[in-house]
Amino acid sequence: MIEKRDFYIDGQWRAPAAARDCAVIDPSTEEACAVISLGDQADTDAAVAAAKHAGPGWRATPPAERRALVERILKQYEAREEDLAQAMSLEMGAPIDFARSSQATALPWHLKNFLRAFDEVEWLRPLGAHAPDTMISLEPIGVVGLITPWNWPMNQVTLKVIPALLAGCTVVLKPSEEAPLSSIVFAEMLDAAGVPPGVFNLVNGDGAGVGTQLSTHADVQMISFTGSTRAGRAISKAAAETLKRVTLELGGKGANLVFADAGKDAVVRGVRHCMQNTGQSCNAPTRMLVERGFYDEAVEIAARTAQETAVGPASQPGRHIGPLVNKAQWDKVQGLIETGIKEGARLVAGGPGLPEGVNRGFFVRPTVFADVTRDMTIANEEIFGPVLSIMPFEDEAQAIEIANDTPYGLTNYVQSTDPARRNRLALALHSGMVEMNGKSRGAGAPFGGVGQSGRAREGGIWGIEEFLEVKAISGWGLDAAE
């Protein structure tokens, strides 16, 4: 078991004000792998006070120096890459090869994109030729509380902490208590990179405790949260009293529109994408909509792909999916699989219970339902597990109607060899992102949704702008006589 961890506040590792321990569970074994302390109001207050005290100095730090700090953090990654991967594999069950190739590498990917975007920021610029004496100044919002999830721990920490620091904000980070170990490694990296005391602070805790304390704290000017839609609503209500800026990156129920001309590879790719990270991704393409003439064949391909998807412990090398993060999530997914069966969906792969030969760990059988209808629970609720729902459509109009028939709006997907069709659909789909034919978003493109998927835009220049205020200054350059 990893030794107990404390908090990083004002440039120092500190013991909690009052001991309240929480075990971190290895989801592959169901055994405790670490013990952390959960913060209370005194710990939150200390972290916010440190961030507030450091705010004026960090705000006044030249942009070039803030950039240099991020470059040093990037350098630290080279020394701690394996530590990050091992931590995430242990704490949330990412298979170790996947943790190395996708989970840990999110950090350098986003840092490089943020640095590129940072160089394009105009911190002070004229409004325009029509108003030469009016300037627009971009300024940090102040102390920000960052609340991150367990499913892509370092991806979300990086998408929040780095742009906040570049913008000139000071930070209090509350990582998920389910997956805190990688954030502790991250804090060690920032300390080694020379982050000034108070500029970055970390307090472990749960949502009801530290999460609520940050959301209601009078000295926190902004909350950036990634997690469930339910929790996002609660944070918005809690933050309203102090009129904070709140940015939310929430759930999703992505539709993957597969046309007959896309062929077998599109179906295989869609199933694998849905199962990636054991289905624990808000942008997973969990609804596969298939053109009627290709439907029966697509169902067979999807079932076979799911059946060929291996399941194994996070520590095991190779291409497979790991466990769900905890027992509560496992129970939820099992309940939704049972509901799909009861409501009449046709089970073509997987199903309830543990995979064959498994007797411990929060593992789920890769599951595919066919003949799903729009009124079924599994077609509407975010399952957050390796469960795919397939339904047919007749034409483009019906595909758009089904895809948009959801309160969520994070990522939709289109598979077709017809570029004109793809472009039409991309503009018609109601979501913050659309990915086509397996093409990932370009470096620095914004990540975020609409509706109950939240309204955040993380990554690139948009991610930095989330943490900036806009000030209009009139009379710039005029002397007193004028």
Coordinates of C-alpha atoms in Angstrom, one line a residue:
M1 CA 0.0 0.0 0.0
I2 CA 1.2 3.5 -0.9
E3 CA 2.0 5.7 2.1
K4 CA -0.5 8.2 3.3
R5 CA -0.5 11.6 1.4
D6 CA -1.1 15.1 2.7
F7 CA -2.1 18.4 1.1
Y8 CA 0.0 20.9 -0.9
I9 CA -0.8 24.4 0.4
D10 CA 1.3 27.5 0.0
G11 CA 4.3 25.7 -1.4
Q12 CA 4.4 23.1 1.4
W13 CA 3.1 19.6 2.0
R14 CA 0.9 19.9 5.1
A15 CA -1.0 17.5 7.3
P16 CA -4.8 18.0 7.4
A17 CA -6.3 20.2 10.1
A18 CA -8.4 17.2 11.3
A19 CA -7.6 13.6 10.4
R20 CA -10.3 12.0 8.3
D21 CA -9.0 9.1 6.3
C22 CA -10.2 7.7 3.0
A23 CA -9.0 4.5 1.4
V24 CA -8.2 4.5 -2.3
I25 CA -9.4 1.2 -3.8
D26 CA -7.7 -0.7 -6.6
P27 CA -10.7 -1.6 -8.8
S28 CA -8.9 -4.6 -10.2
T29 CA -8.6 -6.2 -6.8
E30 CA -11.1 -4.4 -4.7
E31 CA -8.3 -3.9 -2.1
A32 CA -7.1 -0.6 -0.6
C33 CA -3.9 0.6 -2.4
A34 CA -3.5 3.9 -0.6
V35 CA -5.0 6.1 2.2
I36 CA -5.5 9.8 1.8
S37 CA -6.8 12.5 4.1
L38 CA -10.0 14.3 3.3
G39 CA -9.9 18.0 3.9
D40 CA -12.3 20.0 6.1
Q41 CA -13.3 23.7 6.1
A42 CA -10.0 24.7 7.8
D43 CA -8.0 23.0 5.0
T44 CA -10.1 24.6 2.3
D45 CA -9.8 28.0 3.9
A46 CA -6.0 27.7 4.3
A47 CA -5.7 26.8 0.6
V48 CA -7.9 29.6 -0.6
A49 CA -6.1 32.1 1.7
A50 CA -2.8 31.1 0.2
A51 CA -4.1 31.4 -3.3
K52 CA -5.6 34.9 -2.5
H53 CA -2.4 36.1 -0.9
A54 CA -0.3 34.9 -3.9
G55 CA -2.8 36.4 -6.4
P56 CA -1.4 39.9 -6.8
G57 CA 2.1 38.8 -7.3
W58 CA 1.2 36.1 -9.8
R59 CA -1.2 38.4 -11.7
A60 CA 1.7 40.9 -12.1
T61 CA 4.1 38.3 -13.3
P62 CA 5.0 38.9 -16.9
P63 CA 3.4 36.4 -19.3
A64 CA 6.9 35.2 -20.4
E65 CA 7.6 34.0 -16.9
R66 CA 4.3 32.2 -16.6
R67 CA 5.1 30.5 -19.9
A68 CA 8.5 29.5 -18.6
L69 CA 6.9 27.8 -15.6
V70 CA 4.7 25.7 -17.9
E71 CA 7.8 24.8 -19.9
R72 CA 9.5 23.6 -16.7
I73 CA 6.4 21.5 -15.9
L74 CA 6.7 19.9 -19.3
K75 CA 10.3 19.1 -18.5
Q76 CA 9.2 17.5 -15.2
Y77 CA 6.8 15.2 -17.2
E78 CA 9.8 13.6 -18.8
A79 CA 11.0 12.5 -15.4
R80 CA 7.6 11.5 -14.0
E81 CA 5.8 10.0 -17.0
E82 CA 5.9 6.4 -15.7
D83 CA 4.8 7.5 -12.2
L84 CA 1.8 9.2 -13.6
A85 CA 0.8 6.2 -15.7
Q86 CA 1.3 3.8 -12.7
A87 CA -0.8 6.0 -10.5
M88 CA -3.7 6.2 -12.9
S89 CA -3.6 2.5 -13.6
L90 CA -3.7 1.7 -9.9
E91 CA -6.3 4.3 -8.8
M92 CA -8.9 4.1 -11.6
G93 CA -8.1 0.8 -13.4
A94 CA -6.7 2.0 -16.7
P95 CA -4.8 -0.9 -18.3
I96 CA -1.1 0.0 -17.9
D97 CA -0.3 0.2 -21.6
F98 CA -3.4 2.4 -22.1
A99 CA -2.3 4.5 -19.1
R100 CA 1.1 5.0 -20.7
S101 CA -0.1 5.7 -24.3
S102 CA -3.3 7.7 -23.6
Q103 CA -3.9 8.7 -20.0
A104 CA -0.4 10.1 -19.1
T105 CA 0.4 11.5 -22.5
A106 CA -2.6 13.9 -22.2
L107 CA -0.4 16.1 -20.1
P108 CA 2.3 17.0 -22.7
W109 CA -0.3 17.1 -25.5
H110 CA -2.3 19.8 -23.8
L111 CA 0.7 21.7 -22.5
K112 CA 2.2 22.1 -25.9
N113 CA -1.2 23.1 -27.3
F114 CA -1.7 25.7 -24.6
L115 CA 1.8 27.1 -25.1
R116 CA 1.1 27.5 -28.8
A117 CA -2.2 29.3 -28.1
F118 CA -0.6 31.4 -25.3
D119 CA 1.8 33.0 -27.8
E120 CA -1.2 34.3 -29.8
V121 CA -2.9 36.0 -26.8
E122 CA -3.2 39.8 -27.2
W123 CA -3.2 40.9 -23.5
L124 CA -3.7 44.5 -24.4
R125 CA -5.1 45.6 -27.8
P126 CA -7.0 48.5 -29.3
L127 CA -10.7 48.0 -29.8
G128 CA -10.4 49.1 -33.4
A129 CA -9.6 51.9 -35.8
H130 CA -12.9 53.5 -35.1
A131 CA -12.1 53.9 -31.4
P132 CA -8.3 54.5 -31.1
D133 CA -8.5 55.7 -27.5
T134 CA -10.3 52.5 -26.3
M135 CA -8.2 49.5 -25.3
I136 CA -9.2 46.0 -24.4
S137 CA -7.3 44.4 -21.6
L138 CA -7.4 40.6 -20.8
E139 CA -6.9 40.0 -17.0
P140 CA -7.0 37.0 -14.7
I141 CA -10.3 36.3 -13.0
G142 CA -8.5 35.6 -9.6
V143 CA -8.7 32.6 -7.3
V144 CA -10.2 29.6 -9.1
G145 CA -11.4 26.3 -7.6
L146 CA -10.9 23.3 -9.9
I147 CA -12.8 20.1 -9.3
T148 CA -11.7 17.2 -11.5
P149 CA -13.0 13.7 -12.1
W150 CA -11.6 10.2 -11.9
N151 CA -12.1 8.8 -15.4
W152 CA -9.4 10.8 -17.2
P153 CA -7.5 12.2 -14.2
M154 CA -4.5 13.9 -15.7
N155 CA -6.3 15.0 -18.9
Q156 CA -8.8 17.0 -16.8
V157 CA -6.3 18.3 -14.3
T158 CA -4.1 19.6 -17.2
L159 CA -7.0 21.1 -19.0
K160 CA -7.8 23.2 -16.0
V161 CA -4.6 23.9 -14.0
I162 CA -2.4 24.9 -16.9
P163 CA -4.6 27.5 -18.6
A164 CA -5.5 29.0 -15.2
L165 CA -1.8 29.4 -14.4
L166 CA -1.0 30.8 -17.9
A167 CA -3.9 33.3 -17.5
G168 CA -2.4 34.6 -14.2
C169 CA -4.9 32.9 -11.9
T170 CA -4.1 31.2 -8.6
V171 CA -5.5 27.7 -8.1
V172 CA -7.0 25.4 -5.5
L173 CA -7.4 21.9 -7.0
K174 CA -9.7 19.2 -5.6
P175 CA -9.1 16.0 -7.5
S176 CA -11.6 13.1 -7.2
E177 CA -11.1 11.2 -4.0
E178 CA -11.5 8.1 -6.2
A179 CA -8.3 8.9 -8.1
P180 CA -6.1 11.3 -6.1
L181 CA -2.7 9.7 -6.6
S182 CA -1.9 11.0 -10.0
S183 CA -2.8 14.6 -8.9
I184 CA -0.4 14.2 -6.0
V185 CA 2.4 13.3 -8.5
F186 CA 1.3 16.3 -10.5
A187 CA 1.6 18.5 -7.4
E188 CA 5.1 17.2 -6.9
M189 CA 6.0 18.0 -10.5
L190 CA 4.8 21.6 -10.0
D191 CA 6.7 21.9 -6.8
A192 CA 9.9 20.7 -8.5
A193 CA 9.2 23.1 -11.4
G194 CA 9.3 26.0 -9.0
V195 CA 5.7 27.2 -8.9
P196 CA 5.6 30.1 -6.4
P197 CA 4.1 29.4 -3.0
G198 CA 0.3 29.8 -3.0
V199 CA -0.1 29.9 -6.8
F200 CA -1.0 26.2 -6.9
N201 CA -2.7 24.4 -4.0
L202 CA -4.1 20.9 -3.7
V203 CA -6.7 19.7 -1.1
N204 CA -8.1 16.2 -1.3
G205 CA -11.7 15.8 -0.4
D206 CA -15.1 14.7 -1.5
G207 CA -17.8 16.7 -3.3
A208 CA -20.0 17.2 -0.3
G209 CA -17.0 18.5 1.7
V210 CA -14.2 20.4 -0.1
G211 CA -16.2 20.6 -3.4
T212 CA -19.0 22.5 -1.7
Q213 CA -16.7 24.6 0.4
L214 CA -14.9 25.8 -2.7
S215 CA -18.2 26.4 -4.6
T216 CA -19.5 28.6 -1.8
H217 CA -16.3 30.3 -0.7
A218 CA -16.5 34.1 -0.9
D219 CA -12.8 34.4 -2.0
V220 CA -13.1 32.0 -4.9
Q221 CA -14.0 33.9 -8.1
M222 CA -14.6 30.9 -10.4
I223 CA -15.3 27.2 -10.3
S224 CA -14.4 24.9 -13.1
F225 CA -15.9 21.4 -12.8
T226 CA -15.9 18.2 -14.8
G227 CA -18.2 15.4 -13.8
S228 CA -21.8 14.3 -13.7
T229 CA -24.7 16.5 -14.8
R230 CA -26.3 16.0 -11.4
A231 CA -23.2 17.3 -9.6
G232 CA -22.9 20.2 -12.1
R233 CA -26.4 21.4 -11.2
A234 CA -25.5 21.2 -7.5
I235 CA -22.3 23.2 -8.0
S236 CA -24.2 25.9 -10.0
K237 CA -26.7 26.3 -7.2
A238 CA -24.0 26.5 -4.5
A239 CA -22.0 29.0 -6.4
A240 CA -24.9 31.3 -7.3
E241 CA -24.9 33.0 -3.9
T242 CA -21.5 34.5 -4.4
L243 CA -22.0 35.1 -8.2
K244 CA -19.0 33.1 -9.3
R245 CA -18.2 32.2 -12.8
V246 CA -19.0 28.5 -13.3
T247 CA -17.8 26.4 -16.2
L248 CA -19.1 22.9 -16.5
E249 CA -18.0 19.9 -18.6
L250 CA -20.6 17.3 -17.9
G251 CA -22.0 14.0 -19.3
G252 CA -22.8 12.9 -22.8
K253 CA -24.8 10.4 -24.9
G254 CA -23.0 10.6 -28.2
A255 CA -24.6 9.4 -31.4
N256 CA -22.5 7.6 -34.0
L257 CA -24.2 7.8 -37.4
V258 CA -23.0 4.9 -39.6
F259 CA -24.0 4.9 -43.2
A260 CA -23.8 1.9 -45.4
D261 CA -20.9 3.2 -47.5
A262 CA -18.7 3.5 -44.4
G263 CA -18.4 -0.3 -44.2
K264 CA -17.1 -2.8 -41.6
D265 CA -14.2 -0.7 -40.4
A266 CA -16.5 2.1 -39.2
V267 CA -18.5 -0.3 -37.1
V268 CA -15.4 -1.9 -35.5
R269 CA -13.9 1.5 -34.8
G270 CA -17.2 2.7 -33.2
V271 CA -17.4 -0.4 -30.9
R272 CA -13.8 0.0 -29.8
H273 CA -14.2 3.7 -29.2
C274 CA -17.3 3.0 -27.1
M275 CA -15.4 0.4 -25.0
Q276 CA -12.3 2.5 -24.6
N277 CA -11.5 3.3 -21.0
T278 CA -14.1 0.7 -20.1
G279 CA -16.8 3.1 -21.5
Q280 CA -15.9 5.7 -18.8
S281 CA -15.7 8.7 -21.1
C282 CA -18.3 11.4 -21.4
N283 CA -17.7 11.7 -25.2
A284 CA -18.1 7.9 -25.8
P285 CA -20.2 7.1 -28.9
T286 CA -22.7 5.0 -27.0
R287 CA -25.5 5.2 -29.5
M288 CA -24.7 3.6 -32.8
L289 CA -27.3 4.7 -35.5
V290 CA -27.0 2.5 -38.6
E291 CA -28.5 3.0 -42.1
R292 CA -31.3 0.4 -42.5
G293 CA -29.7 -1.4 -45.5
F294 CA -26.5 -2.0 -43.5
Y295 CA -28.1 -2.6 -40.1
D296 CA -28.2 -6.4 -39.8
E297 CA -24.6 -6.7 -41.0
A298 CA -23.5 -3.9 -38.6
V299 CA -25.1 -5.7 -35.7
E300 CA -23.2 -8.8 -36.4
I301 CA -19.9 -7.0 -36.7
A302 CA -20.5 -5.0 -33.5
A303 CA -21.4 -8.2 -31.6
R304 CA -18.3 -10.0 -32.8
T305 CA -16.1 -7.0 -32.0
A306 CA -17.4 -6.8 -28.4
Q307 CA -17.0 -10.5 -28.0
E308 CA -13.4 -10.2 -29.1
T309 CA -12.7 -7.3 -26.6
A310 CA -10.6 -8.7 -23.8
V311 CA -11.1 -7.8 -20.2
G312 CA -8.3 -7.9 -17.6
P313 CA -6.6 -6.3 -14.6
A314 CA -5.1 -2.9 -15.0
S315 CA -1.6 -4.2 -14.2
Q316 CA -1.7 -6.7 -17.1
P317 CA 0.1 -5.5 -20.3
G318 CA -1.7 -5.7 -23.6
R319 CA -4.8 -4.4 -25.4
H320 CA -7.8 -5.0 -23.2
I321 CA -10.2 -3.0 -21.1
G322 CA -9.9 -2.8 -17.3
P323 CA -12.5 -2.6 -14.5
L324 CA -15.0 0.1 -13.7
V325 CA -13.7 2.5 -11.0
N326 CA -15.8 1.3 -8.0
K327 CA -18.6 -0.9 -6.7
A328 CA -21.2 1.9 -7.0
Q329 CA -20.4 2.3 -10.7
W330 CA -20.5 -1.4 -11.3
D331 CA -23.9 -1.7 -9.6
K332 CA -25.2 1.1 -11.8
V333 CA -24.0 -0.4 -15.0
Q334 CA -25.3 -3.8 -14.1
G335 CA -28.7 -2.3 -13.3
L336 CA -28.8 -0.5 -16.7
I337 CA -27.9 -3.7 -18.5
E338 CA -30.7 -5.5 -16.7
T339 CA -33.1 -2.7 -17.6
G340 CA -32.2 -2.9 -21.2
I341 CA -33.1 -6.6 -21.2
K342 CA -36.4 -6.0 -19.4
E343 CA -37.4 -3.2 -21.7
G344 CA -37.0 -5.4 -24.8
A345 CA -33.6 -4.5 -26.3
R346 CA -32.0 -7.5 -28.1
L347 CA -28.8 -8.5 -26.3
V348 CA -26.3 -9.6 -28.9
A349 CA -23.0 -9.6 -26.8
G350 CA -22.1 -9.5 -23.1
G351 CA -24.8 -9.1 -20.5
P352 CA -25.0 -8.9 -16.7
G353 CA -22.5 -10.3 -14.3
L354 CA -18.7 -10.6 -14.2
P355 CA -16.8 -11.8 -17.3
E356 CA -16.1 -15.5 -17.5
G357 CA -13.2 -16.6 -15.2
V358 CA -13.3 -13.4 -13.1
N359 CA -14.3 -13.6 -9.4
R360 CA -13.2 -10.2 -8.1
G361 CA -12.7 -6.7 -9.3
F362 CA -15.3 -4.3 -10.8
F363 CA -15.2 -5.9 -14.3
V364 CA -18.0 -5.7 -16.8
R365 CA -18.7 -7.9 -19.9
P366 CA -18.5 -5.8 -23.1
T367 CA -22.1 -5.5 -24.0
V368 CA -24.0 -4.7 -27.2
F369 CA -27.8 -4.2 -27.5
A370 CA -29.6 -4.2 -30.9
D371 CA -33.1 -3.0 -31.8
V372 CA -32.9 -0.3 -29.2
T373 CA -35.8 2.2 -29.4
R374 CA -35.7 5.9 -28.5
D375 CA -37.9 5.4 -25.4
M376 CA -35.7 2.8 -23.7
T377 CA -33.7 3.8 -20.7
I378 CA -30.4 2.7 -22.2
A379 CA -31.0 5.0 -25.2
N380 CA -31.4 8.0 -22.9
E381 CA -29.2 7.6 -19.8
E382 CA -25.5 8.0 -19.7
I383 CA -24.3 4.5 -18.7
F384 CA -20.6 5.2 -18.2
G385 CA -19.6 1.6 -18.9
P386 CA -18.8 -0.6 -21.9
V387 CA -22.4 -0.8 -23.2
L388 CA -23.4 0.0 -26.8
S389 CA -27.0 0.6 -28.1
I390 CA -27.7 0.1 -31.8
M391 CA -30.7 1.3 -33.6
P392 CA -31.6 1.7 -37.3
F393 CA -32.5 4.8 -39.3
E394 CA -34.0 5.2 -42.8
D395 CA -32.4 8.5 -44.1
E396 CA -30.4 11.5 -43.1
A397 CA -33.4 13.4 -41.7
Q398 CA -34.3 10.5 -39.3
A399 CA -30.7 10.1 -38.3
I400 CA -30.4 13.7 -37.3
E401 CA -33.8 13.6 -35.5
I402 CA -32.7 10.5 -33.4
A403 CA -29.2 11.9 -32.8
N404 CA -30.5 15.2 -31.5
D405 CA -33.2 13.6 -29.4
T406 CA -31.3 13.9 -26.1
P407 CA -30.8 16.6 -23.5
Y408 CA -27.0 16.0 -23.8
G409 CA -24.9 17.6 -26.5
L410 CA -21.2 16.8 -26.2
T411 CA -19.8 14.8 -29.1
N412 CA -21.5 13.2 -32.1
Y413 CA -19.9 11.1 -34.8
V414 CA -20.5 10.6 -38.6
Q415 CA -19.2 7.7 -40.7
S416 CA -19.6 8.0 -44.5
T417 CA -17.4 8.2 -47.6
D418 CA -19.6 11.1 -48.9
P419 CA -17.9 14.4 -47.9
A420 CA -20.9 16.5 -48.8
R421 CA -23.1 14.3 -46.6
R422 CA -20.7 14.4 -43.7
N423 CA -20.5 18.2 -43.9
R424 CA -24.3 18.6 -43.9
L425 CA -24.7 16.3 -40.9
A426 CA -21.9 18.0 -39.0
L427 CA -23.7 21.3 -39.2
A428 CA -27.1 19.8 -38.3
L429 CA -26.0 17.8 -35.2
H430 CA -26.6 19.6 -32.0
S431 CA -23.4 19.2 -30.0
G432 CA -20.2 21.0 -29.1
M433 CA -18.1 18.6 -31.2
V434 CA -18.5 16.4 -34.2
E435 CA -15.9 13.9 -35.3
M436 CA -16.1 12.2 -38.7
N437 CA -14.5 9.0 -40.1
G438 CA -12.3 8.5 -37.0
K439 CA -10.6 11.8 -37.4
S440 CA -9.7 13.3 -34.0
R441 CA -10.0 17.0 -33.3
G442 CA -7.0 19.1 -34.3
A443 CA -4.4 20.2 -31.8
G444 CA -5.9 23.0 -29.6
A445 CA -9.5 22.5 -30.7
P446 CA -12.0 23.2 -27.9
F447 CA -13.5 20.3 -25.9
G448 CA -17.0 21.0 -24.6
G449 CA -20.7 20.6 -25.2
V450 CA -24.2 22.2 -25.1
G451 CA -27.3 21.5 -23.1
Q452 CA -26.9 19.1 -20.2
S453 CA -23.3 18.4 -21.3
G454 CA -22.4 21.8 -19.9
R455 CA -21.0 24.9 -21.7
A456 CA -17.3 24.8 -21.0
R457 CA -14.8 25.1 -23.8
E458 CA -11.5 23.5 -22.7
G459 CA -8.2 23.4 -24.6
G460 CA -6.3 25.8 -26.8
I461 CA -7.1 29.5 -26.8
W462 CA -10.6 28.9 -25.6
G463 CA -9.3 27.1 -22.5
I464 CA -7.2 30.1 -21.6
E465 CA -10.0 32.6 -22.2
E466 CA -12.2 30.7 -19.7
F467 CA -10.0 32.1 -16.9
L468 CA -9.8 35.7 -18.2
E469 CA -11.9 38.8 -17.7
V470 CA -12.3 41.5 -20.3
K471 CA -11.7 45.1 -19.3
A472 CA -12.5 48.1 -21.6
I473 CA -10.4 51.2 -21.0
S474 CA -11.4 54.4 -22.6
G475 CA -9.2 57.5 -23.0
W476 CA -6.0 55.5 -23.5
G477 CA -3.1 57.7 -24.5
L478 CA -4.9 61.0 -23.9
D479 CA -3.3 63.6 -21.6
A480 CA -5.1 65.6 -18.9
A481 CA -5.6 68.6 -21.2
E482 CA -7.6 66.6 -23.7

